[in-house]
Coordinates of C-alpha atoms and ligand atoms in Angstrom, one line a residue:
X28 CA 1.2 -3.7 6.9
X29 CA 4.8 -2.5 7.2
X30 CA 7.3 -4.9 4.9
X31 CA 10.7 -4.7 6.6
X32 CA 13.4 -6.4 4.2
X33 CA 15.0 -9.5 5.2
X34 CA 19.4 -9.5 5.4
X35 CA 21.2 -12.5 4.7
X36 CA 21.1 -14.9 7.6
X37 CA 23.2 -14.1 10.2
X38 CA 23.2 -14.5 14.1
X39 CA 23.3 -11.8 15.9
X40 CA 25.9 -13.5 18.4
X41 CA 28.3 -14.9 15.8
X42 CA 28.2 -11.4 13.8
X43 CA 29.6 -9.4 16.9
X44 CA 32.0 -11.9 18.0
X45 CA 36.0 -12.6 16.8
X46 CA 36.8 -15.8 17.9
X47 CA 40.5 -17.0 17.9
X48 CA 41.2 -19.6 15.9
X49 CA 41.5 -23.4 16.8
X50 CA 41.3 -25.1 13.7
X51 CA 43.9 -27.7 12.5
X52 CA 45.2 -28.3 15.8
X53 CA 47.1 -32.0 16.6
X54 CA 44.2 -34.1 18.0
X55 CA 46.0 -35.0 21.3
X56 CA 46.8 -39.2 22.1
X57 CA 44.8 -39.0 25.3
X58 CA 42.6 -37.5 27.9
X59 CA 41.1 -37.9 31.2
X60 CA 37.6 -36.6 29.7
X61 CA 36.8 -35.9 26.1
X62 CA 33.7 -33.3 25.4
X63 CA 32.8 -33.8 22.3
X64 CA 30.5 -30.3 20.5
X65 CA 31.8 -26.9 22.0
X66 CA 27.9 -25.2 23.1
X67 CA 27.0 -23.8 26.2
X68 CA 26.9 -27.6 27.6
X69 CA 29.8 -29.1 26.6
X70 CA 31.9 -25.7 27.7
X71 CA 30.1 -25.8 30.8
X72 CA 31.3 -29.5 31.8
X73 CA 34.7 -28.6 30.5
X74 CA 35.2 -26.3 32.1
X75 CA 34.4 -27.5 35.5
X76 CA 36.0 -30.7 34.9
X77 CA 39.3 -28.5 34.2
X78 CA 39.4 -26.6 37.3
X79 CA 38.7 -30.4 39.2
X80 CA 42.3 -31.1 38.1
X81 CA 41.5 -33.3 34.8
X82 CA 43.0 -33.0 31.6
X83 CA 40.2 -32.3 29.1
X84 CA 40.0 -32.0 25.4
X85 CA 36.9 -30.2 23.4
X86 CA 36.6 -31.6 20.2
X87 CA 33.9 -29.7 18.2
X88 CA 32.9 -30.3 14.6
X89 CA 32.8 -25.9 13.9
X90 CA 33.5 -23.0 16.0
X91 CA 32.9 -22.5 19.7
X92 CA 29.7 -21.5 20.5
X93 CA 28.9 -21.1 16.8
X94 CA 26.1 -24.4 17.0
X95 CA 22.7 -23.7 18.6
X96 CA 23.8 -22.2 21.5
X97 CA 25.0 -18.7 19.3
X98 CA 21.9 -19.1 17.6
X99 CA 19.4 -18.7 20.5
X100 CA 17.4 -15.9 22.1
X101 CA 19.9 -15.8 24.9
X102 CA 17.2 -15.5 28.0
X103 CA 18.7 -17.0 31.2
X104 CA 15.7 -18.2 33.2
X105 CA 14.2 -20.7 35.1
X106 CA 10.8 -19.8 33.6
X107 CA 10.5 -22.1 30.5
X108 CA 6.8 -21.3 29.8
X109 CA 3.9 -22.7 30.8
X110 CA 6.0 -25.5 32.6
X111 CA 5.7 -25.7 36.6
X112 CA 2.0 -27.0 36.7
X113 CA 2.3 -29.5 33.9
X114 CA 5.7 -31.2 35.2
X115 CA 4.2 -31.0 38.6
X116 CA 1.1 -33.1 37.2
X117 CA 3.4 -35.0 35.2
X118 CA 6.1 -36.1 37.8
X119 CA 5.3 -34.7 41.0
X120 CA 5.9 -31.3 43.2
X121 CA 9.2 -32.7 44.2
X122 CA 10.0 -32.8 40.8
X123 CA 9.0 -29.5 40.1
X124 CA 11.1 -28.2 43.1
X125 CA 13.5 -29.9 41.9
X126 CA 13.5 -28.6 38.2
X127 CA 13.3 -24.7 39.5
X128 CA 15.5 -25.1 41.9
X129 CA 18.3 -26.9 39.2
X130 CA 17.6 -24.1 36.7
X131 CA 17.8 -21.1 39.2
X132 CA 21.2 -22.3 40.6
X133 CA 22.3 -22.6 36.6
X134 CA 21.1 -18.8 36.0
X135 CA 23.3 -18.2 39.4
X136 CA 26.0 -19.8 38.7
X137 CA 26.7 -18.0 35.5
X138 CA 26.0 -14.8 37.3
X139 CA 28.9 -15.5 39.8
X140 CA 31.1 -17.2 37.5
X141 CA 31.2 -14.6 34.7
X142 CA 32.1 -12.3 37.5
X143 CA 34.8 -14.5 39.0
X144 CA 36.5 -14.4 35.7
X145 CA 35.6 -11.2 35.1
X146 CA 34.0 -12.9 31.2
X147 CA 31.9 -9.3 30.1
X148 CA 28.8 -11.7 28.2
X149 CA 26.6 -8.6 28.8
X150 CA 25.0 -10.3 31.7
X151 CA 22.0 -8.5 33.1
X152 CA 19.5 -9.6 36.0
X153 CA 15.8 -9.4 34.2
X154 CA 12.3 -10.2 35.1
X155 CA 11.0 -12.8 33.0
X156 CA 7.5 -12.9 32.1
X157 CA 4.9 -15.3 30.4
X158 CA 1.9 -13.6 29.4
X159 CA -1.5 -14.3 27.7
X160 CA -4.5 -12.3 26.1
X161 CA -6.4 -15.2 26.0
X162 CA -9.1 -15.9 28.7
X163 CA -8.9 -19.3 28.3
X164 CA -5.3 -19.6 29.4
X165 CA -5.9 -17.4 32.4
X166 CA -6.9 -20.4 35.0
X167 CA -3.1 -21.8 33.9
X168 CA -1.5 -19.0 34.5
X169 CA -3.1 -18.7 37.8
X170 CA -1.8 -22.3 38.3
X171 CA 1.5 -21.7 37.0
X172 CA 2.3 -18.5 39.9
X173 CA 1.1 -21.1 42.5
X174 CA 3.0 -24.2 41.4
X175 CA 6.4 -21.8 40.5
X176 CA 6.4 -20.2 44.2
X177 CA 5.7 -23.5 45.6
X178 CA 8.7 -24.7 43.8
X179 CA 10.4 -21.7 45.5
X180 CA 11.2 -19.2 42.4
X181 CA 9.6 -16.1 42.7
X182 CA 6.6 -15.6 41.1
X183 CA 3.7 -13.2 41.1
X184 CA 1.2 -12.7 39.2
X185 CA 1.2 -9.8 36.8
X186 CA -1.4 -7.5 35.3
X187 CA -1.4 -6.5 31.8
X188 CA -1.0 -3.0 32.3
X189 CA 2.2 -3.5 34.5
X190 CA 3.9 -4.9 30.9
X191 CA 5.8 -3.6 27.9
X192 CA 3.7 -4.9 25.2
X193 CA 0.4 -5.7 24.5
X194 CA -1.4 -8.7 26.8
X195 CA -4.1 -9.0 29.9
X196 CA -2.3 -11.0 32.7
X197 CA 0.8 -12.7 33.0
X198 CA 2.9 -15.0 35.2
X199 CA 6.2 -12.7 36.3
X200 CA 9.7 -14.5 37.6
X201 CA 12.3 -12.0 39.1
X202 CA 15.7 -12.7 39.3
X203 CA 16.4 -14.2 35.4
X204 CA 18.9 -12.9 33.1
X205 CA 19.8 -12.1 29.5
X206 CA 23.3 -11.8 27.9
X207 CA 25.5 -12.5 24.9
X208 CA 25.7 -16.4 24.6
X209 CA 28.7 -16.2 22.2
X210 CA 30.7 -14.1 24.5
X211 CA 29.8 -16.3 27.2
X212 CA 31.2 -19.6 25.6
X213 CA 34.2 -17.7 24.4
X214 CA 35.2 -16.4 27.8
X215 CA 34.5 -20.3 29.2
X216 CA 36.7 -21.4 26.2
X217 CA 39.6 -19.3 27.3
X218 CA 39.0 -20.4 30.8
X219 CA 39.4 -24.0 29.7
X220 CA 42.3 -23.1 27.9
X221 CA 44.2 -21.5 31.1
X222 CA 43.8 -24.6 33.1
X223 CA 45.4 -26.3 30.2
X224 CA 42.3 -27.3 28.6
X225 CA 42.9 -28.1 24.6
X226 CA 40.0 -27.0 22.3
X227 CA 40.1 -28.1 19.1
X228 CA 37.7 -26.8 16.2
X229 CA 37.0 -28.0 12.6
X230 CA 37.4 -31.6 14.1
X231 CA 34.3 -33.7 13.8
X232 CA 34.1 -37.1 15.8
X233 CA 32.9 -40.0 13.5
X234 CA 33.0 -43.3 15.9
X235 CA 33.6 -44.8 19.4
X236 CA 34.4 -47.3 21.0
X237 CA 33.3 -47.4 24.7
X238 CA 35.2 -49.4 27.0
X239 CA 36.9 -49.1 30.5
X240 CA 39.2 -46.7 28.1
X241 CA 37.6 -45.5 25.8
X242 CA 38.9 -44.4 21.9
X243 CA 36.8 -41.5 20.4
X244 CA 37.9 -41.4 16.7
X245 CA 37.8 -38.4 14.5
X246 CA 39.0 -38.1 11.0
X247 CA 42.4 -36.8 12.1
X248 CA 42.6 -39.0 14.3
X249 CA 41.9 -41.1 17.4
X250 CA 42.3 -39.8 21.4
X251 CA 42.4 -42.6 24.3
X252 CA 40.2 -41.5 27.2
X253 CA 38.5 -42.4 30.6
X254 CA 35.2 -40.7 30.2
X255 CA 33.2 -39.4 27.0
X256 CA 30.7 -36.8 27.0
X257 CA 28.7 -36.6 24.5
X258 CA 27.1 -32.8 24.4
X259 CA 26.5 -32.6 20.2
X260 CA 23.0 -30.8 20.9
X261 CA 21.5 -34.1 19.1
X262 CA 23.5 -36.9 20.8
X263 CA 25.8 -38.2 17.7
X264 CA 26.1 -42.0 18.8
X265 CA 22.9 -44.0 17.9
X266 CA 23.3 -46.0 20.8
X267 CA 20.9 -44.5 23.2
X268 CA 17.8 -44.8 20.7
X269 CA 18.0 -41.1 20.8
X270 CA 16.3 -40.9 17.7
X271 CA 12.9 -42.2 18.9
X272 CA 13.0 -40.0 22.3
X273 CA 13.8 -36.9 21.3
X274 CA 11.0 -34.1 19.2
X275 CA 12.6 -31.4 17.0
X276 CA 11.5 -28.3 16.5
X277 CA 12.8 -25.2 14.6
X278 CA 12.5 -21.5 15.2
X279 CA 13.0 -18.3 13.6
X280 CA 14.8 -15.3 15.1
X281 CA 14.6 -11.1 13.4
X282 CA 16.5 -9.0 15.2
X283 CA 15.5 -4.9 14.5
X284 CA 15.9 -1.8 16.1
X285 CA 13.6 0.2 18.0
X286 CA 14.0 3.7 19.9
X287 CA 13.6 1.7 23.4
X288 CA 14.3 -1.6 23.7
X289 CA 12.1 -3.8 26.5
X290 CA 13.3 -4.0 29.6
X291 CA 12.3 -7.5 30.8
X292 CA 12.0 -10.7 28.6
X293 CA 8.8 -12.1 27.4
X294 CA 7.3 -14.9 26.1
X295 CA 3.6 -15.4 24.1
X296 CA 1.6 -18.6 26.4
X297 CA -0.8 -18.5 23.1
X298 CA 1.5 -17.7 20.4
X299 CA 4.8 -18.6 21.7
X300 CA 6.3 -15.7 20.2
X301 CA 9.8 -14.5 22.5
X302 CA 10.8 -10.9 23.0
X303 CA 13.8 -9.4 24.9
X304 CA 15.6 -6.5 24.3
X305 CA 19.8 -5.8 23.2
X306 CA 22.0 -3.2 22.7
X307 CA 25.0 -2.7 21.2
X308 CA 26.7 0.7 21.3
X309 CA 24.0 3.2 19.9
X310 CA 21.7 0.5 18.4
X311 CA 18.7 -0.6 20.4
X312 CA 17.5 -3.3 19.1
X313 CA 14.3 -5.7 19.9
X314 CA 15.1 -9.5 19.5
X315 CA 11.9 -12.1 18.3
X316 CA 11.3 -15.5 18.2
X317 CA 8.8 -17.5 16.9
X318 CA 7.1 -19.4 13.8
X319 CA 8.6 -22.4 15.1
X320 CA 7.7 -25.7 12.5
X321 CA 9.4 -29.4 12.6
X322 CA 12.8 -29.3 10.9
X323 CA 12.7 -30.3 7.3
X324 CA 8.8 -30.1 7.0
X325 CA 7.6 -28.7 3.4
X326 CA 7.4 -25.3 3.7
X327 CA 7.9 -21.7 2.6
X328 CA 10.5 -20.6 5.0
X329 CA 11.5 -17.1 3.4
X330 CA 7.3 -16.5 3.8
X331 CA 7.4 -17.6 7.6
X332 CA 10.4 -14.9 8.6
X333 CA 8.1 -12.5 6.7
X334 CA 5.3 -13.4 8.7
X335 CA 7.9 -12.9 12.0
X336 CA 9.3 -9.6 10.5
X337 CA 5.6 -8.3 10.4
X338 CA 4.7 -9.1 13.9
X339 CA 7.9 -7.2 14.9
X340 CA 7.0 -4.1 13.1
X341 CA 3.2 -4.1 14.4
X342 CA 3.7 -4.9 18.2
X343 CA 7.5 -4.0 18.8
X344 CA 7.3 -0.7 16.5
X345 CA 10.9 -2.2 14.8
X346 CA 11.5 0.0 12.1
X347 CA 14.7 -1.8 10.3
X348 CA 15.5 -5.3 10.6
X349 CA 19.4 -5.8 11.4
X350 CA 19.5 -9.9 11.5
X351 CA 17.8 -12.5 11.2
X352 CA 18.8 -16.4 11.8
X353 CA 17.0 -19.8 12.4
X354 CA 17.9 -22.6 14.5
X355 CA 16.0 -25.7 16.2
X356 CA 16.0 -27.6 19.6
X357 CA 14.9 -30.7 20.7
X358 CA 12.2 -32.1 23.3
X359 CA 12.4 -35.1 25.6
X360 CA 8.6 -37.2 25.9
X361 CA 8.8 -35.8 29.4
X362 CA 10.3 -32.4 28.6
X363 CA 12.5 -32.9 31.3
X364 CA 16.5 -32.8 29.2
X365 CA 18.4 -36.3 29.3
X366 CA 21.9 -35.6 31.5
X367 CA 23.4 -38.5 32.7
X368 CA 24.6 -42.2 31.7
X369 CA 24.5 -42.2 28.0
X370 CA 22.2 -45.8 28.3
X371 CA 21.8 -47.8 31.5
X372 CA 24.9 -50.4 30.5
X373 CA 27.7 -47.0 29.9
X374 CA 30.4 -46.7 32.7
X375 CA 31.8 -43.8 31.1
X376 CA 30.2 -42.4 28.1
X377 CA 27.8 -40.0 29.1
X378 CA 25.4 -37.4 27.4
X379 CA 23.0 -34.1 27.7
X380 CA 20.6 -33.1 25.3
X381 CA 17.0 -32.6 24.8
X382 CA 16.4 -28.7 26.3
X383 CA 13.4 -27.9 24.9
X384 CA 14.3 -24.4 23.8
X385 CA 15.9 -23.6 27.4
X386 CA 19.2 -24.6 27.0
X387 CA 20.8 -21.6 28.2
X388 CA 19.9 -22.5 31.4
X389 CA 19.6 -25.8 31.1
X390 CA 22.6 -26.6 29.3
X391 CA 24.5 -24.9 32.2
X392 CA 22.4 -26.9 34.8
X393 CA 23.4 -30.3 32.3
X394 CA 27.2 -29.0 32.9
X395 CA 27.2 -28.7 36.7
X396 CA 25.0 -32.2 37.4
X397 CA 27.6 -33.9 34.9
X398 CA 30.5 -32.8 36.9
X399 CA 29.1 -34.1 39.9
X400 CA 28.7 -37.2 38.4
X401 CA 31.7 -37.7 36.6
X402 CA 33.5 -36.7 40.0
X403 CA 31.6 -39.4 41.8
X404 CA 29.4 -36.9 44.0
X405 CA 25.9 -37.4 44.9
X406 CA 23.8 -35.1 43.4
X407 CA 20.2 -35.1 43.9
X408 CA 19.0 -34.0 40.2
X409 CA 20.5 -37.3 38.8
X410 CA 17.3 -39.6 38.8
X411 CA 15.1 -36.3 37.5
X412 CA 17.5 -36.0 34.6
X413 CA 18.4 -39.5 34.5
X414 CA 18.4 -40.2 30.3
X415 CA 17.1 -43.4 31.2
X416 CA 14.1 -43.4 32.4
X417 CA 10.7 -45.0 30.9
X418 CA 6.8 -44.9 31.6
X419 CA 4.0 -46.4 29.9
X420 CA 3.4 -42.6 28.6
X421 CA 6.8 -42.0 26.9
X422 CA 6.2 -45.5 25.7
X423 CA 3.2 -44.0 23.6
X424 CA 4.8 -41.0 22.8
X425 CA 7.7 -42.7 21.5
X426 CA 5.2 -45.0 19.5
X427 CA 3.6 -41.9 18.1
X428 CA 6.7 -39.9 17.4
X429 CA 8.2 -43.4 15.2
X430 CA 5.3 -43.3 13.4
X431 CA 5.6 -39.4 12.2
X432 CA 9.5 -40.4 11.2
X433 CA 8.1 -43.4 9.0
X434 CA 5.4 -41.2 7.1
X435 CA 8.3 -39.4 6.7
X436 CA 10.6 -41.9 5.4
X437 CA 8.1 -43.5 2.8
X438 CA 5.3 -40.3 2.1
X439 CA 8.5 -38.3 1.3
X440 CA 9.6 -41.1 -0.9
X441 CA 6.7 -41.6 -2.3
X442 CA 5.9 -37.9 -2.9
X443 CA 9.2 -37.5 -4.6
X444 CA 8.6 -40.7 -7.0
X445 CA 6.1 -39.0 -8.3
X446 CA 8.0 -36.1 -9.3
X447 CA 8.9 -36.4 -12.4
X448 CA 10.7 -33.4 -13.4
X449 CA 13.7 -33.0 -14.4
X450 CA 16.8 -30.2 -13.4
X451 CA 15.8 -27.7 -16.1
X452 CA 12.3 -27.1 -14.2
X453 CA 14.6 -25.6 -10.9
X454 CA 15.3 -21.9 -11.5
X455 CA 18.8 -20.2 -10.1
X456 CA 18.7 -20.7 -6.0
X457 CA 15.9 -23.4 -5.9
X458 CA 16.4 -26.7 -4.8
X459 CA 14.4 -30.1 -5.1
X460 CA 14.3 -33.5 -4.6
X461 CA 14.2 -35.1 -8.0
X462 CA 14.1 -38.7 -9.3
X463 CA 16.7 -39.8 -11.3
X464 CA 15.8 -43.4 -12.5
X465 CA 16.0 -45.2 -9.0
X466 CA 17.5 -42.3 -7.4
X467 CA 16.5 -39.4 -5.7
X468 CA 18.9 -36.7 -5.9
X469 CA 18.9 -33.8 -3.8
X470 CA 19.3 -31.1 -7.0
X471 CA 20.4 -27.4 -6.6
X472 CA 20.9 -24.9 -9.0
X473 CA 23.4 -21.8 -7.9
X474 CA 22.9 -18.2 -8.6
X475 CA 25.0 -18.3 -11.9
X476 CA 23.8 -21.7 -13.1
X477 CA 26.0 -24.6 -11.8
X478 CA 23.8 -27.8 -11.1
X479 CA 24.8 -29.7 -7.5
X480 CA 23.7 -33.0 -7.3
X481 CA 23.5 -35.0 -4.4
X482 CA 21.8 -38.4 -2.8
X483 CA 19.0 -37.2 -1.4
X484 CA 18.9 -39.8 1.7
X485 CA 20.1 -38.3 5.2
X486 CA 23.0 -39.7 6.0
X487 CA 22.0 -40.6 9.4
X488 CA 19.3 -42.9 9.5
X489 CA 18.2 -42.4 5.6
X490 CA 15.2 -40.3 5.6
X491 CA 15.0 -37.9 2.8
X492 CA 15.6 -34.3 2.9
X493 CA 14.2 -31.5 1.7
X494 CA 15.3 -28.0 0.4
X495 CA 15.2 -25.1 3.0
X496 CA 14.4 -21.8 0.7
X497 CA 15.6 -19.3 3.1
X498 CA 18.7 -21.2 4.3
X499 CA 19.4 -22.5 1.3
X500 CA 20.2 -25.8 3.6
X501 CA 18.8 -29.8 2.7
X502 CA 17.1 -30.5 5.7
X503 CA 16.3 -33.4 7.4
X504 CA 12.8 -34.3 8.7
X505 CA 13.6 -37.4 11.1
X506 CA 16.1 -36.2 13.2
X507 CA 16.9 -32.5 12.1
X508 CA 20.7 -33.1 10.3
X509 CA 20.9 -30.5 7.8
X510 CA 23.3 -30.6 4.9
X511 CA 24.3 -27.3 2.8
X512 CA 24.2 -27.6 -0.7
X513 CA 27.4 -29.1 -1.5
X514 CA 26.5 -32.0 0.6
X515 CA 28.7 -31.3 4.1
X516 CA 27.3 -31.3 7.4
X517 CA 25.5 -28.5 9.0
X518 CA 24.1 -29.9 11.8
X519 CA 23.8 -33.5 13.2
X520 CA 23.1 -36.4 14.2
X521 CA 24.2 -36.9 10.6
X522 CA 28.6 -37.2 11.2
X523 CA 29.1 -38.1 7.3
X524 CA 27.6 -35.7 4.1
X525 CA 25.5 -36.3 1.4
X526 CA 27.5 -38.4 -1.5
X527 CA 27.7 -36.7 -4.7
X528 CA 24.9 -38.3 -7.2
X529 CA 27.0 -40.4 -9.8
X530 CA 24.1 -40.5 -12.1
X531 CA 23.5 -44.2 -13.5
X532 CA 20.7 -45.9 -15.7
X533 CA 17.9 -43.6 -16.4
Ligands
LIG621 C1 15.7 -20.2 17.9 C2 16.1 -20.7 19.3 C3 16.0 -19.8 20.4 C4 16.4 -20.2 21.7 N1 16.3 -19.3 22.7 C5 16.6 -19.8 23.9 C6 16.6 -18.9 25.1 O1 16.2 -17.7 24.9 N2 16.9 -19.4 26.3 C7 17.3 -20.7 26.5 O2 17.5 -21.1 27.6 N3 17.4 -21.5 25.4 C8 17.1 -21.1 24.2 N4 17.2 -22.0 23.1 C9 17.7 -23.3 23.3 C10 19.2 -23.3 23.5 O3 19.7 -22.4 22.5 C11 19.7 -24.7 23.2 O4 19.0 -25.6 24.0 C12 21.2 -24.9 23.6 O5 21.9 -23.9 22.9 C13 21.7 -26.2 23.3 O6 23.1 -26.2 23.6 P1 24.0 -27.5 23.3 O7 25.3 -27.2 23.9 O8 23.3 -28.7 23.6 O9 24.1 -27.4 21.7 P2 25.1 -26.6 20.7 O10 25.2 -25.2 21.1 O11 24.5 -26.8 19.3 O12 26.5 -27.3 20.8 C14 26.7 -28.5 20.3 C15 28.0 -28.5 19.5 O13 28.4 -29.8 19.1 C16 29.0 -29.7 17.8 N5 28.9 -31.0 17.2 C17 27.8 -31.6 16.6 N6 28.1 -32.8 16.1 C18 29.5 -33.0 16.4 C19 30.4 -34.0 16.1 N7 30.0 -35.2 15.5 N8 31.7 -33.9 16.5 C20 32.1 -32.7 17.1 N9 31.3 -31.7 17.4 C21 30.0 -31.8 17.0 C22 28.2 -28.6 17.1 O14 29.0 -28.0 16.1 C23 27.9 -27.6 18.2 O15 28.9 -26.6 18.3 C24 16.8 -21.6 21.9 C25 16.9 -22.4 20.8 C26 16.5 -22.0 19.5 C27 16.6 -23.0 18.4
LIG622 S1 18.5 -37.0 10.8 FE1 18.0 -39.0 11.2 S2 17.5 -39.8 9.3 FE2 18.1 -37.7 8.9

């Protein structure tokens, strides 16, 4: 089996970007609409809301599109799997015509919209396929062609031999897309900018308070402002009981070369793994998803991008592997995203989240549906996406998913009571979770020996982490916040990091 060595972790995206900076900018008094997290759905409302005539401010904890959105795959597309026949079964054909026909005018939109501003994000029409070599998946993806093209996207149904890579039969939608998310976001960012738009980076939002004004505080400062959206990827207010609706799962992306990349964009029904092509000057390069696991479970992760990197170099023939990076997503019980009124008593705070790996598209559709609503305009997608809805199904689900978060909460616990160790046992670039009398301490030990110490319970709702070998993050299993290893915040829900460990009674 070929090995390909791993690089540091890097996205693609970010790497081949320059942003301009926005960092330590005045946080403004007020606003007609704060956005609060700068991805591909929080540009997207911003910038519509902009060009409507309001005054908008983007406050985002890091960089523009540095979050999950420049960490994806990048595939436009209203294909998001196997997903037609199920939501069809789950919620109806309307809702499924609905769904297709929401996704295919985001994919659209973008098309004309990068062109209107004349944004190069590399955007390029593709056929997106979902393929299987197992029979047993064969009668769904017979199902899926029917339910897609009744739900008017165009599908067909696709024999093996017809594709770039190894499989028996697949389910083929024409007119998707692929491009550069990061160059997308920036080109929206300067867009929001011209129509006076203020962006602000480096500026994290720690509270609210909702009202028929609302006050979004930061912790340089406060801004005054009509209407709130909240697009953090994992909605950052705990109001919404969020936490108990929403699944997390992570992937992990290698990026290689290869003398011809693919043309169209694939996905594995059996093995989920994702393949489109990219290039970049001379360099053609393949890019793959997969190995996806639950943020913050216990395992090997350097082993896992192995695992990735191997599948690459048997079925993509990539030769040299130029990045690799990791990121994770969230599901809704329905797997339809939450866009709308943050909970059913908010005038004006409002959220979207919960894309289930298909942001891209459906983090654009989020940004279009929440202008509509924050103009007052009917818009037919609201009760699909409505955040608020509840059926004796999600009811169970949510039951089930609580009860994953509390094995979590005490086995972890438990698990690390029993570990007795102490610091000298972790070698240079290792991290555990250690007790230190009563404490569990989240313990690191850098390359040239330094100890970092820190309290081992999430900040957010106080499950404990656990160390991420190839990221070398503290992850978060009950939500997904992840914390580097001096304690700050890599990714929420979590707005506040992990206090140093003080030591105390032994
Ligand atoms: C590995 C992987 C591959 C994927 N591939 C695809 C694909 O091919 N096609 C597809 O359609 N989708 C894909 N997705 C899904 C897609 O990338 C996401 O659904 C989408 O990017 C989410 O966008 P967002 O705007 O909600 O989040 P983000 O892009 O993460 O934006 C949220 C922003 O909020 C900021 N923020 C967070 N907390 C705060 C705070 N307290 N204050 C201020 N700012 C804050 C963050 O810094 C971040 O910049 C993939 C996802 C993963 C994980
Ligand atoms: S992310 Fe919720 S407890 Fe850690």
């Amino acid at each position: 089996m070929t090995r390909l060595e791993l690089p540091e972790p890097l996205s693609l995206w970010v790497d081949t970007t320059t942003a301009p900076d926005r960092l330590g900018r005045p946080v403004p008094a007020d606003a007609d609409v704060v956005v609060v997290g700068a991805g591909i759905a929080g540009l997207t409302v911003a910038y519509l809301q902009a060009e409507a005539g309001r005054s908008v401010v983007v406050l985002e904890a890091g960089r523009v599109g540095a979050g999950v959105s420049g960490h994806s795959t990048a595939k436009l597309s209203a294909q998001h799997g196997l997903k037609y026949d199920a939501l069809r079964r789950r919620r109806g054909a309307r809702a499924a015509s609905t769904y297709a026909r929401t996704q295919q005018d985001a994919v659209d939109w973008v098309a004309r919209t990068a062109a209107e501003l004349d944004v190069d994000c590399e955007f390029s029409r593709r056929d997106s396929v979902v393929h299987t070599s197992d029979r047993r998946q064969f009668g769904a993806i017979r199902r899926e062609v029917e339910t897609a093209r009744a739900a008017g996207l165009a599908a067909d149904l696709v024999d093996g031999a017809e594709l770039e890579l190894p499989a028996a039969a697949g389910v083929r939608i024409s007119g998707q897309a692929q491009f550069h998310p990061r160059k997308w976001l920036l080109g929206l960012a300067h867009h929001v900018e011209r129509l006076d738009g203020r962006i602000l980076e480096g500026t994290r939002v720690t509270g609210l308070d909702e009202g028929r004004v609302a006050r979004v505080r930061t912790a340089r400062g406060s801004i005054r402002t009509r209407d709130v959206v909240v697009a953090t990827h994992y909605p950052v207010f705990d109001r919404g009981l969020f936490f108990a609706r929403l699944g997390i799962t992570r992937d992990l992306v290698v990026a290689g070369t290869v003398p011809i990349p693919p043309k169209n964009m694939y996905l594995d029904a059996a093995t989920q793994h994702s393949v489109r092509g990219h290039i970049e000057g001379e360099r053609s390069s393949v890019i793959v998803g997969g190995e996806h696991y639950r943020t913050g479970e216990r395992i090997d992760v350097r082993q896992r991008y192995e695992r990735l990197a191997a599948w690459a170099a048997a079925h993509l023939g990539v030769n040299e592997l130029t990045h690799r990076w990791s990121a994770h997503d969230m599901s809704t019980l329905d797997s339809v995203p939450y866009v709308g009124r943050y909970h059913p008593a908010s005038r004006n705070l409002w959220v979207a989240t919960g894309f289930g790996q298909w942001g891209m598209s459906g983090g654009t559709a989020a940004g279009l549906l929440l202008n509509d609503l924050l103009l007052g305009r009917d818009n037919d997608s609201e009760r699909l996406y409505d955040p608020n809805r509840f059926d004796a199904r999600s009811a169970l689900a949510l039951a089930r998913d609580n009860a994953t978060v509390a094995r979590h909460f005490v086995g972890d616990r438990l698990a690390a009571l029993r570990r007795r160790s102490g610091p000298e046992s972790i070698g240079a670039g290792e991290g555990r979770v250690l007790m230190r009398g009563s404490s569990a301490v989240a313990t690191y030990r850098a390359a040239d020996g330094t100890l970092h110490e820190r309290e081992a319970h999430c900040t957010h709702l106080g499950c404990l982490v656990s160390f991420n070998n190839a990221e070398r993050t503290w992850d978060c299993p009950c939500h997904g916040s992840r914390f580097s290893v001096d304690g700050s915040v890599v990714h929420g829900p979590a707005t506040r990091p992990l206090p140093p460990y003080r030591g105390g009674p032994a």
